[in-house]
Amino acid sequence: DTAVSQTPKYLVTQMGNDKSIKCEQNLGHDTMYWYKQDSKKFLKIMFSYNNKELIINETVPNRFSPKSPDKAHLNLHINSLELGDSAVYFCASSQTRTSATNEKLFFGSGTQLSVL
Amino acid sequence: DQQVKQNSPSLSVQEGRISILNCDYTNSMFDYFLWYKKYPAEGPTFLISISSIKDKNEDGRFTVFLNKSAKHLSLHIVPSQPGDSAVYFCAASEVRGSTLGRLYFGRGTQLTVWP
């Protein structure tokens, strides 16, 4: 009964291929995210969806396309994979609040993407 | 242009002693700060947070201190235990902006607690 689960855990693929990473949360949260951890270990936000609506879209190549079929799912599709896309991709979720404190993010265990 | 910096990539502490992890930020609009802990092959998990209206928040063995004028925060773990060995990420956000869930992370500090 993992709270935020993403699949696959490891993904090894050739340059130019198209791949997808799936994410599901069972916490009842209304907001989901994709974060990328690059080789320098920085965790950076890529996208966020609130109730299936795109809220944050960072400067990410349009080869990356998130899809949120419902509040509990946020998938990441990547076209024409490049060597520089190799990284760990983390899905996360949170519940929007209106108080002075910000949302705590709950992360999945990550997908290690290796592009050869 | 990293807005959150953790300048120590690693820290080694003996069990029972205090661990102090440091974090600096550059954006004066940040008003909420969090610490996450990450074990290998797992995602980051929330540890403790602090709002900019406070200068200290304590939760068991973990205390976070915030110095707004210095744009600096620190996480104290007392006493340190071997199970605390993990990577600790500092994160910051603007609560009042339209930056829902946009956390800015540091690079992390690997804490090793030895017996």
XYZ file of C-alpha atoms in Angstrom:
231
model
C 0.000 0.000 0.000
C 2.705 2.430 -1.107
C 1.530 6.034 -0.952
C 3.201 7.264 -4.157
C 4.277 4.555 -6.543
C 6.045 4.966 -9.846
C 7.029 2.444 -12.469
C 9.404 1.341 -13.719
C 12.122 1.687 -11.092
C 14.858 1.359 -13.711
C 14.659 2.211 -17.391
C 17.522 1.631 -19.794
C 16.944 2.637 -23.384
C 18.607 3.781 -26.584
C 18.820 7.343 -27.821
C 15.884 8.329 -29.968
C 13.385 6.011 -28.297
C 10.107 7.098 -26.694
C 9.387 6.004 -23.140
C 6.837 6.576 -20.390
C 7.024 6.609 -16.622
C 3.839 6.042 -14.658
C 2.906 7.447 -11.261
C -0.008 6.801 -8.962
C -0.829 8.098 -5.499
C -3.381 6.693 -3.076
C -3.228 9.537 -0.567
C -6.215 11.386 -1.956
C -4.033 14.394 -2.777
C -5.115 16.903 -5.395
C -1.689 17.932 -6.681
C 1.002 15.849 -8.331
C 4.489 16.674 -9.554
C 7.448 15.484 -11.529
C 10.898 16.339 -10.221
C 14.214 15.527 -11.876
C 17.450 14.804 -10.037
C 20.369 15.336 -12.378
C 23.931 14.057 -12.192
C 24.885 16.921 -9.896
C 22.204 15.726 -7.463
C 20.010 18.815 -7.780
C 16.303 18.104 -7.481
C 14.346 20.396 -9.784
C 10.673 20.655 -10.488
C 9.494 19.894 -14.004
C 5.703 19.924 -13.835
C 2.836 20.075 -11.421
C -0.839 19.284 -11.873
C -3.642 20.362 -9.597
C -6.875 18.468 -10.118
C -5.693 17.412 -13.570
C -4.848 20.983 -14.549
C -1.270 21.924 -15.446
C -0.053 24.468 -12.890
C 3.723 24.512 -13.183
C 5.566 23.932 -16.424
C 9.248 24.674 -16.011
C 11.630 25.242 -18.853
C 11.555 21.670 -20.023
C 11.980 20.520 -23.643
C 8.645 19.817 -25.263
C 9.822 16.246 -25.773
C 8.587 15.840 -22.204
C 4.818 15.626 -21.963
C 2.973 14.966 -18.709
C -0.468 13.402 -18.768
C -2.904 13.353 -15.870
C -5.915 11.138 -16.603
C -7.257 11.723 -13.091
C -6.217 13.195 -9.760
C -4.474 10.015 -8.680
C -2.274 9.571 -11.738
C 0.417 11.624 -13.427
C 2.413 9.980 -16.180
C 5.482 11.340 -17.929
C 6.085 10.611 -21.582
C 9.434 11.395 -23.149
C 9.940 11.457 -26.916
C 13.216 11.106 -28.789
C 15.305 10.421 -25.728
C 18.716 12.051 -25.528
C 21.825 11.213 -23.502
C 21.244 14.278 -21.325
C 17.869 12.940 -20.227
C 19.637 10.362 -18.059
C 18.630 11.172 -14.492
C 16.410 10.038 -11.656
C 12.822 11.160 -12.055
C 10.687 11.503 -8.941
C 6.949 11.716 -8.831
C 5.398 13.467 -5.826
C 2.008 14.502 -4.506
C 0.589 16.928 -1.975
C -2.689 18.300 -0.711
C -3.301 21.978 -1.390
C -3.768 24.060 1.718
C -4.733 27.649 2.291
C -2.906 28.059 5.571
C 0.380 29.807 6.028
C 2.258 26.595 5.740
C 3.065 25.138 2.409
C 2.278 21.674 1.272
C 4.493 18.799 2.246
C 5.403 16.730 -0.755
C 5.309 12.956 -0.635
C 7.733 11.412 -3.091
C 7.814 8.144 -4.964
C 10.976 6.053 -4.900
C 12.201 7.358 -8.236
C 12.853 6.032 -11.732
C 16.469 5.766 -12.782
C 16.532 6.536 -16.510
C 19.679 5.658 -18.433
C 19.892 6.647 -22.080
C 22.630 4.858 -24.021
C 21.776 30.069 -10.115
C 21.024 27.773 -7.245
C 18.820 29.547 -4.774
C 19.318 26.951 -2.051
C 22.825 25.841 -1.217
C 24.188 23.080 0.929
C 27.920 23.610 0.809
C 28.916 20.492 2.704
C 28.429 17.397 0.569
C 29.141 15.115 3.500
C 29.255 15.012 7.281
C 30.521 12.229 9.527
C 29.487 12.101 13.191
C 29.880 9.622 15.995
C 26.756 8.031 17.430
C 25.371 10.006 20.354
C 26.914 13.292 19.237
C 25.176 16.226 17.625
C 24.862 16.469 13.834
C 24.533 19.959 12.386
C 23.578 20.307 8.752
C 23.661 23.736 7.193
C 21.755 25.404 4.397
C 21.902 28.879 2.840
C 19.462 30.546 0.505
C 19.562 33.613 -1.658
C 15.917 34.422 -2.383
C 14.508 36.752 0.289
C 10.979 35.848 -0.849
C 11.299 32.346 0.554
C 9.119 32.007 3.609
C 8.821 28.313 4.223
C 11.641 25.838 4.649
C 11.733 22.083 4.835
C 14.210 19.308 5.432
C 13.887 16.006 3.637
C 15.750 12.798 4.335
C 16.624 10.306 1.618
C 17.825 6.735 1.854
C 19.386 5.002 -1.171
C 16.886 3.801 -3.785
C 14.057 5.628 -2.031
C 12.394 8.973 -2.543
C 12.943 11.909 -0.186
C 10.741 11.833 2.918
C 9.652 14.894 4.837
C 11.451 15.422 8.124
C 10.710 18.842 9.583
C 9.721 22.317 8.434
C 9.751 25.898 9.618
C 7.861 29.002 8.646
C 9.651 32.321 8.362
C 7.622 33.694 11.270
C 9.560 31.379 13.568
C 13.237 30.981 14.283
C 13.122 27.503 15.754
C 11.054 24.358 15.371
C 11.635 21.180 17.303
C 10.413 17.647 16.758
C 11.957 15.026 18.987
C 15.644 14.722 18.213
C 15.372 17.128 15.282
C 15.489 20.907 15.560
C 15.587 23.390 12.722
C 16.894 26.903 13.282
C 16.211 29.787 10.933
C 18.259 32.975 10.737
C 16.411 35.177 8.254
C 18.865 38.035 8.332
C 21.678 35.667 7.383
C 19.446 33.663 5.028
C 20.650 30.557 6.791
C 19.037 27.540 8.358
C 20.414 24.525 10.101
C 19.174 21.127 11.160
C 20.375 19.747 14.472
C 20.064 16.069 15.278
C 20.668 15.175 18.914
C 21.642 12.507 19.704
C 22.671 11.152 16.330
C 21.924 7.499 15.614
C 23.274 5.159 12.918
C 19.785 5.021 11.393
C 20.069 8.748 10.708
C 22.687 8.007 8.048
C 21.109 9.334 4.850
C 21.207 12.273 2.464
C 19.519 15.362 3.891
C 18.004 17.885 1.509
C 17.153 21.426 2.432
C 14.236 22.948 0.496
C 12.560 26.333 0.365
C 9.414 27.814 -1.102
C 7.277 30.922 -1.300
C 3.932 30.261 0.346
C 2.209 33.400 -0.796
C 3.218 33.324 -4.428
C 1.565 31.328 -7.141
C 4.191 28.664 -6.801
C 2.070 25.811 -5.614
C 4.412 23.070 -4.519
C 7.448 24.586 -6.185
C 10.209 23.585 -3.832
C 13.784 24.667 -4.448
C 16.193 22.021 -3.226
C 19.819 22.075 -2.244
C 22.204 19.363 -3.456
C 21.982 17.443 -0.233
C 24.421 16.497 2.519
C 25.336 12.862 3.096
C 25.285 12.253 6.839
C 27.115 9.217 8.151
C 26.696 8.317 11.805
C 29.247 5.771 12.977
C 29.038 3.669 16.142
